[in-house]
Short mmCIF file of C-alpha atoms in Angstrom, two decimals:
data_model
loop_
_atom_site.label_atom_id
_atom_site.label_comp_id
_atom_site.label_asym_id
_atom_site.label_seq_id
_atom_site.Cartn_x
_atom_site.Cartn_y
_atom_site.Cartn_z
CA SER H 1 -52.79 68.79 -3.54
CA LEU H 2 -55.81 70.86 -3.15
CA GLU H 3 -58.24 67.38 -1.96
CA GLU H 4 -55.77 67.31 0.58
CA GLY H 5 -55.20 70.90 1.45
CA ALA H 6 -60.16 70.25 1.76
CA ILE H 7 -59.80 67.24 4.05
CA ARG H 8 -57.60 68.22 6.51
CA ALA H 9 -59.61 71.94 6.65
CA LEU H 10 -62.43 69.38 7.37
CA GLU H 11 -61.67 68.55 9.81
CA ASP H 12 -60.53 70.99 11.71
CA ALA H 13 -64.20 72.29 11.42
CA ILE H 14 -64.80 68.71 13.03
CA LEU H 15 -63.58 70.01 15.61
CA LEU H 16 -65.36 72.84 16.56
CA LEU H 17 -68.57 71.20 16.46
CA PRO H 18 -70.12 71.20 19.40
CA GLU H 19 -69.28 67.47 21.28
CA ALA H 20 -72.81 66.18 21.10
CA ASP H 21 -72.09 66.65 17.29
CA LYS H 22 -68.97 65.05 17.26
CA ALA H 23 -68.26 61.94 19.22
CA ASP H 24 -69.60 59.41 17.17
CA TYR H 25 -66.93 59.91 14.14
CA CYS H 26 -63.83 61.20 16.39
CA ARG H 27 -65.05 57.59 18.39
CA ALA H 28 -64.93 56.02 14.93
CA LYS H 29 -61.66 57.54 14.21
CA GLU H 30 -60.05 56.29 17.06
CA GLU H 31 -61.78 52.90 16.61
CA ALA H 32 -61.83 52.32 13.38
CA PRO H 33 -60.13 54.25 10.97
CA ASP H 34 -60.36 51.97 7.76
CA VAL H 35 -64.14 51.75 8.13
CA VAL H 36 -64.22 55.01 8.33
CA GLN H 37 -61.99 56.00 5.21
CA ARG H 38 -63.94 53.65 3.09
CA ASP H 39 -67.78 53.64 4.24
CA SER H 40 -67.34 57.46 4.41
CA ASN H 41 -64.44 59.05 2.37
CA PRO H 42 -64.02 62.74 2.78
CA LEU H 43 -64.27 63.37 -0.77
CA TRP H 44 -67.84 61.94 -1.36
CA PHE H 45 -69.09 64.90 1.29
CA LEU H 46 -66.75 67.78 0.61
CA LYS H 47 -67.57 66.78 -3.53
CA PHE H 48 -71.36 66.87 -2.39
CA GLU H 49 -70.73 69.74 -0.45
CA LYS H 50 -68.95 71.68 -3.16
CA PHE H 51 -66.25 71.44 -0.42
CA ASN H 52 -67.25 74.01 1.91
CA THR H 53 -65.84 72.75 4.50
CA TRP H 54 -67.84 73.95 7.34
CA ASP H 55 -71.03 71.92 5.83
CA ALA H 56 -69.55 68.95 5.05
CA ALA H 57 -67.80 69.26 8.55
CA LYS H 58 -71.63 68.68 9.84
CA ARG H 59 -72.65 66.58 7.66
CA LEU H 60 -70.30 63.95 8.56
CA ALA H 61 -70.60 62.94 11.66
CA TYR H 62 -74.16 63.56 11.56
CA TYR H 63 -73.62 60.60 9.31
CA TRP H 64 -71.09 58.94 11.97
CA LYS H 65 -74.33 60.22 14.58
CA ALA H 66 -77.23 58.98 12.90
CA ARG H 67 -75.08 55.72 12.30
CA CYS H 68 -74.09 54.26 15.64
CA GLN H 69 -78.64 54.90 16.58
CA ALA H 70 -79.26 53.24 13.77
CA PHE H 71 -76.05 50.09 14.53
CA GLN H 72 -76.23 49.87 17.89
CA GLU H 73 -72.57 48.05 18.55
CA ARG H 74 -72.00 46.53 14.77
CA ALA H 75 -72.06 51.20 13.73
CA PHE H 76 -67.90 50.23 13.59
CA LEU H 77 -67.96 46.82 11.67
CA PRO H 78 -67.59 47.29 8.15
CA MET H 79 -70.45 48.55 5.65
CA ASN H 80 -71.30 45.09 3.43
CA GLN H 81 -74.19 42.04 3.12
CA THR H 82 -71.98 39.08 4.41
CA GLY H 83 -74.06 39.14 7.35
CA GLU H 84 -70.78 39.78 8.68
CA GLY H 85 -70.64 43.07 9.04
CA ALA H 86 -72.82 45.93 9.82
CA LEU H 87 -76.03 44.21 8.83
CA GLY H 88 -76.64 41.20 10.57
CA LYS H 89 -77.97 37.76 9.32
CA THR H 90 -81.33 38.87 9.95
CA ASP H 91 -81.01 42.29 7.92
CA VAL H 92 -79.26 40.40 5.13
CA ASN H 93 -82.29 37.97 4.65
CA MET H 94 -85.14 40.42 4.75
CA PHE H 95 -82.61 42.98 2.37
CA SER H 96 -82.51 39.90 0.22
CA SER H 97 -85.96 40.31 -0.34
CA GLY H 98 -85.81 42.49 -3.34
CA TYR H 99 -87.90 45.30 -1.74
CA TYR H 100 -84.89 47.44 -2.98
CA VAL H 101 -82.84 46.54 -5.93
CA PHE H 102 -80.16 48.31 -8.02
CA PRO H 103 -80.36 47.33 -11.52
CA GLY H 104 -78.97 49.83 -13.16
CA TYR H 105 -78.27 53.63 -14.65
CA ASP H 106 -80.27 55.73 -16.01
CA ASP H 107 -78.75 57.03 -19.18
CA GLU H 108 -76.90 60.05 -17.54
CA GLY H 109 -75.64 57.32 -14.99
CA ARG H 110 -77.48 57.79 -12.43
CA THR H 111 -77.97 54.92 -9.97
CA VAL H 112 -81.55 53.79 -10.66
CA ILE H 113 -83.10 52.41 -7.14
CA VAL H 114 -86.99 50.52 -7.90
CA ASN H 115 -88.95 49.80 -4.09
CA ASP H 116 -90.79 47.57 -3.53
CA ALA H 117 -92.62 46.49 -0.05
CA SER H 118 -94.59 44.93 -1.46
CA ARG H 119 -92.06 41.78 -1.08
CA ARG H 120 -90.97 42.09 2.32
CA LYS H 121 -93.61 40.21 4.19
CA LYS H 122 -92.72 41.89 7.44
CA LYS H 123 -92.46 45.47 8.77
CA ASP H 124 -89.72 46.55 10.80
CA ALA H 125 -88.64 50.24 11.32
CA ALA H 126 -85.01 49.87 12.61
CA ALA H 127 -83.87 47.59 10.14
CA ALA H 128 -85.70 49.47 7.00
CA MET H 129 -83.48 52.43 8.55
CA ARG H 130 -79.70 49.89 8.22
CA HIS H 131 -81.17 48.83 4.87
CA SER H 132 -81.95 53.04 3.89
CA PHE H 133 -77.74 53.15 4.80
CA TYR H 134 -76.26 49.91 3.48
CA LEU H 135 -78.80 51.87 0.65
CA ASN H 136 -76.82 54.91 0.50
CA HIS H 137 -73.70 53.98 0.28
CA ILE H 138 -73.73 51.31 -2.45
CA ALA H 139 -75.38 54.81 -4.07
CA MET H 140 -72.21 57.02 -2.72
CA GLN H 141 -69.89 54.66 -4.68
CA ASN H 142 -71.10 56.51 -7.70
CA GLU H 143 -69.57 59.50 -8.53
CA ALA H 144 -72.86 60.21 -11.08
CA THR H 145 -75.00 59.37 -8.87
CA ILE H 146 -72.68 61.86 -6.01
CA GLU H 147 -73.18 64.85 -8.36
CA LYS H 148 -76.54 64.36 -9.94
CA GLY H 149 -78.35 62.46 -7.79
CA VAL H 150 -80.07 59.32 -7.33
CA VAL H 151 -82.93 58.22 -8.84
CA PHE H 152 -86.20 56.20 -7.44
CA VAL H 153 -88.95 53.76 -8.92
CA VAL H 154 -91.68 53.61 -6.80
CA VAL H 155 -93.94 50.13 -7.27
CA LEU H 156 -97.04 51.93 -5.09
CA SER H 157 -100.14 48.93 -3.24
CA ARG H 158 -101.64 48.89 -0.62
CA ILE H 159 -99.52 46.22 0.94
CA SER H 160 -96.74 48.25 0.82
CA LEU H 161 -97.42 51.33 1.67
CA ASP H 162 -98.80 49.14 4.50
CA ILE H 163 -95.61 47.84 5.07
CA VAL H 164 -93.33 50.84 4.71
CA GLY H 165 -95.67 53.04 7.17
CA ARG H 166 -95.08 56.07 9.28
CA ALA H 167 -91.42 55.62 10.34
CA SER H 168 -90.28 55.66 6.10
CA HIS H 169 -90.70 59.59 6.40
CA GLU H 170 -88.01 59.68 9.52
CA ARG H 171 -85.79 57.34 7.28
CA THR H 172 -86.07 60.38 4.45
CA ALA H 173 -85.35 62.78 7.21
CA VAL H 174 -81.70 60.96 8.48
CA ALA H 175 -81.38 61.08 4.71
CA ILE H 176 -81.62 64.46 3.54
CA LYS H 177 -79.30 65.28 6.45
CA ALA H 178 -76.99 62.94 6.28
CA PHE H 179 -75.40 60.78 3.39
CA PRO H 180 -74.14 63.33 0.54
CA LEU H 181 -77.43 62.34 -1.88
CA GLN H 182 -80.34 63.97 -3.36
CA SER H 183 -83.29 62.69 -5.06
CA HIS H 184 -82.41 63.65 -8.51
CA CYS H 185 -86.27 62.36 -8.85
CA LEU H 186 -89.00 60.26 -8.82
CA HIS H 187 -91.28 57.54 -10.25
CA ILE H 188 -94.42 56.43 -8.57
CA ILE H 189 -96.08 53.15 -10.67
CA PRO H 190 -99.51 52.17 -8.69
CA ASN H 191 -100.23 49.06 -8.11
CA VAL H 192 -103.95 49.82 -7.66
CA LYS H 193 -107.07 49.74 -9.34
CA LYS H 194 -109.96 51.11 -9.39
CA ALA H 195 -108.58 52.92 -6.28
CA ARG H 196 -109.41 55.89 -6.09
CA SER H 197 -109.34 56.87 -2.42
CA PHE H 198 -106.36 55.25 -1.87
CA LEU H 199 -104.08 56.66 -4.17
CA ASP H 200 -105.14 60.01 -2.87
CA GLU H 201 -103.92 59.38 0.91
CA ALA H 202 -101.32 57.88 -0.47
CA ILE H 203 -99.11 60.51 -3.43
CA PRO H 204 -99.52 63.02 -0.97
CA PHE H 205 -97.93 60.52 1.67
CA ILE H 206 -94.29 59.16 -0.51
CA PHE H 207 -94.44 63.15 -2.03
CA HIS H 208 -94.27 64.21 1.98
CA CYS H 209 -91.45 61.03 2.08
CA PHE H 210 -89.03 62.36 -0.60
CA PRO H 211 -89.13 66.68 -0.14
CA ARG H 212 -86.62 67.95 -2.10
CA ASN H 213 -86.90 68.46 -5.63
CA LYS H 214 -90.66 69.26 -5.71
CA SER H 215 -90.85 69.54 -9.56
CA ASN H 216 -88.20 65.71 -10.55
CA LYS H 217 -91.64 63.84 -9.20
CA PHE H 218 -94.11 61.88 -10.93
CA VAL H 219 -97.22 59.75 -11.46
CA HIS H 220 -97.38 57.09 -13.75
CA ARG H 221 -100.97 55.76 -13.94
CA CYS H 222 -100.36 53.50 -16.77
CA LYS H 223 -103.06 50.91 -18.38
CA ASP H 224 -99.99 47.59 -18.52
CA LYS H 225 -96.32 46.85 -18.03
CA ASN H 226 -95.13 47.90 -21.11
CA GLU H 227 -97.43 51.66 -21.47
CA ILE H 228 -94.82 51.81 -17.69
CA ALA H 229 -91.68 50.84 -20.59
CA GLU H 230 -92.51 53.50 -22.82
CA THR H 231 -93.24 56.54 -20.07
CA LEU H 232 -90.43 55.39 -17.73
CA GLU H 233 -88.07 55.63 -20.77
CA LYS H 234 -88.69 58.98 -21.75
CA HIS H 235 -87.32 59.83 -18.74
CA GLY H 236 -83.80 58.49 -18.92
CA ILE H 237 -84.70 54.42 -18.11
CA SER H 238 -84.47 52.02 -20.12
CA LYS H 239 -85.85 48.76 -20.59
CA THR H 240 -82.32 46.93 -19.49
CA VAL H 241 -82.98 48.93 -15.70
CA LEU H 242 -86.39 47.89 -15.26
CA PRO H 243 -87.99 44.48 -13.82
CA GLU H 244 -89.83 42.20 -15.59
CA ASN H 245 -93.03 43.86 -13.76
CA LEU H 246 -92.64 47.07 -15.13
CA GLY H 247 -92.27 46.02 -19.24
CA GLY H 248 -87.94 45.90 -18.51
CA ASN H 249 -86.22 42.85 -18.98
CA TRP H 250 -84.50 42.46 -15.73
CA SER H 251 -84.79 40.23 -13.28
CA TYR H 252 -84.78 39.37 -10.17
CA ASP H 253 -82.54 37.06 -10.85
CA ASP H 254 -80.49 39.58 -11.76
CA PHE H 255 -80.56 40.51 -8.56
CA ALA H 256 -79.44 37.54 -6.72
CA THR H 257 -76.63 37.59 -9.08
CA TRP H 258 -75.67 40.92 -8.18
CA GLN H 259 -76.11 40.05 -3.93
CA GLU H 260 -73.12 37.18 -4.53
CA THR H 261 -71.08 39.47 -6.75
CA GLN H 262 -71.27 42.67 -4.18
CA ILE H 263 -70.51 40.33 -1.54
CA ARG H 264 -67.25 38.91 -2.67
CA ILE H 265 -66.14 41.64 -3.61
CA GLU H 266 -66.35 42.02 0.74
CA TRP H 267 -65.34 39.53 1.45
CA GLU H 268 -62.92 40.22 -1.09
CA LEU H 269 -63.39 36.62 -2.95
CA PRO H 270 -62.69 36.07 -6.11
CA LEU H 271 -65.14 37.00 -9.27
CA GLY H 272 -64.82 33.45 -11.18
CA GLN H 273 -67.68 33.92 -14.15
CA LEU H 274 -69.76 36.05 -11.88
CA ASP H 275 -66.56 38.93 -13.10
CA THR H 276 -68.25 42.14 -15.11
CA PHE H 277 -65.64 44.31 -14.40
CA GLY H 278 -63.11 43.50 -16.78
CA GLY H 279 -60.52 43.17 -14.36
CA LYS H 280 -60.96 45.89 -12.09
CA TYR H 281 -61.49 43.87 -9.43
CA GLN H 282 -58.52 41.05 -8.52
CA ALA H 283 -58.22 38.50 -5.50
CA ARG H 284 -55.42 38.23 -4.07
CA PRO H 285 -55.04 34.19 -5.74
CA LEU H 286 -54.79 31.44 -3.27
CA SER H 287 -51.06 31.35 -3.98
CA GLN H 288 -50.26 34.98 -1.48
CA LEU H 289 -52.95 33.69 0.84
CA SER H 290 -51.30 33.00 4.79
CA GLN H 291 -52.95 29.08 5.60
CA GLU H 292 -55.09 30.99 8.27
CA GLU H 293 -56.37 33.50 5.37
CA GLN H 294 -56.82 30.55 3.24
CA VAL H 295 -58.98 28.45 5.96
CA GLU H 296 -61.26 32.03 6.39
CA ARG H 297 -62.09 31.72 3.09
CA LYS H 298 -62.88 28.83 2.32
CA ARG H 299 -65.42 29.39 5.23
CA ARG H 300 -67.08 32.41 3.65
CA TYR H 301 -66.85 29.99 -0.10
CA ASN H 302 -69.61 27.43 2.60
CA VAL H 303 -71.32 29.95 3.18
CA LEU H 304 -72.05 32.16 0.32
CA HIS H 305 -72.37 27.51 -1.12
CA SER H 306 -75.92 27.96 2.47
CA ARG H 307 -77.15 30.47 1.78
CA ARG H 308 -77.44 30.56 -2.26
CA LYS H 309 -79.36 26.92 -1.15
CA ARG H 310 -81.71 29.50 1.10
CA ARG H 311 -82.10 31.90 -1.30
CA ARG H 312 -82.90 29.21 -4.24
CA ASP H 313 -85.67 27.97 -1.80
CA ARG H 314 -86.92 31.23 -0.70
CA GLN H 315 -87.17 32.30 -4.41
CA GLU H 316 -89.62 28.83 -5.15
CA SER H 317 -92.19 30.04 -2.13
CA GLN H 318 -92.37 33.41 -2.86
CA SER H 319 -92.97 32.31 -6.75
CA LEU H 320 -95.38 30.34 -5.37
CA GLU H 321 -96.52 33.26 -2.97
CA ARG H 322 -97.10 35.28 -6.46
CA GLN H 323 -98.94 32.04 -8.24
CA VAL H 324 -101.64 32.30 -5.56
CA GLU H 325 -102.49 36.75 -5.21
CA ASP H 326 -102.63 36.70 -9.59
CA LEU H 327 -104.94 34.12 -9.21
CA HIS H 328 -106.76 35.99 -6.19
CA GLU H 329 -106.66 39.19 -8.34
CA GLU H 330 -107.92 36.72 -11.57
CA GLN H 331 -110.98 35.52 -8.39
CA GLU H 332 -111.52 39.50 -8.26
CA ALA H 333 -111.48 40.43 -11.32
CA ILE H 334 -114.39 37.75 -12.44
CA GLU H 335 -116.35 38.40 -9.49
CA GLU H 336 -116.16 41.85 -10.76
CA GLU H 337 -117.53 41.30 -14.08
CA GLY H 338 -119.99 38.69 -13.12
CA LYS H 339 -121.52 41.67 -10.65
CA ARG H 340 -121.44 44.14 -13.58
CA LEU H 341 -122.81 42.47 -15.89
CA GLN H 342 -125.46 41.17 -13.40
CA THR H 343 -126.20 44.70 -13.49
CA LEU H 344 -126.81 45.04 -16.41
CA LEU H 345 -128.90 41.82 -17.15
CA ALA H 346 -131.13 43.86 -14.86
CA ARG H 347 -131.00 46.82 -16.54
CA ALA H 348 -131.76 45.61 -19.67
CA GLN H 349 -134.79 42.47 -17.59
CA GLY H 350 -136.29 45.81 -16.46
CA LEU H 351 -136.24 47.39 -19.52
CA MET H 352 -137.63 44.64 -21.17
CA ALA H 353 -141.14 44.07 -19.18
CA LYS H 354 -141.77 48.04 -19.87
CA LEU H 355 -141.88 47.82 -23.52
CA PRO H 356 -145.10 46.81 -24.25
CA GLU H 357 -145.92 42.95 -25.16
#
């Protein structure tokens, strides 16, 4: 077929690349051919480059070079969030904070990714780079995203910018060069009040991290979350794929459900009540598993059960932390209003003092 011929041409083009550029791909192909096929399907790269085999070959080779740099000895393990693949347990725990989420698709089928780095409790540029690989790995499963691009929604706050740090530009540079994806549009939602100087510095920095598609970058300064939702709906992002803090109907509990569904698929476990695929995904029934495979399936179920319990505990803790943050914000607002009223009172008293008796 034409696709098979294009793949063969891509492989021939990779052989013509300099040794330093192709070495990691060749080693991955030799040591983990199934992972290479599953995680970096050559058709994704060919379709993205409009079947320009030379450009697709350079992109695919660079993907594996960058992946080896980011994951080191785990580079040839499957790209999943089981904690036993390319992402280790620490990576998975950080990813579980929900600072990046996949709430769904826009009106044209593009993957929507929402980033709120304030949900991430610490800086870890290396882990964030590995998360970037996983994010793009998930997005690449969607053909509409490869063809039309990714929709990013970034919640911008002082905390998020401090945690993201300057390393985010490096991650974006790698993503642009390595993945068969591009950013269709970027929506920035400032979550700061009366801080124009901060926004004047922060917004250009975020724009610098998304150098492609300059005409598709938007800053939405809205008075409340309902206005945010109405504004984004005009850009094809419905409330069903917007988090509740942005005026949508999507809950971070849905992210936990998505995570468990994704892990079950990656571990080839039955979905049970989590099945929303209409039977498109089917795990092998227990009767078809060997004794050893049955033991392994039971172990994986136990791991998921333990994670579910830890996640509930973490969610309760995060909920309390956010309540404290909300109270601090309310207190600051009250203090600001008190200062404003004190100023007005002093001004009124001054005017009263000038009036003739």
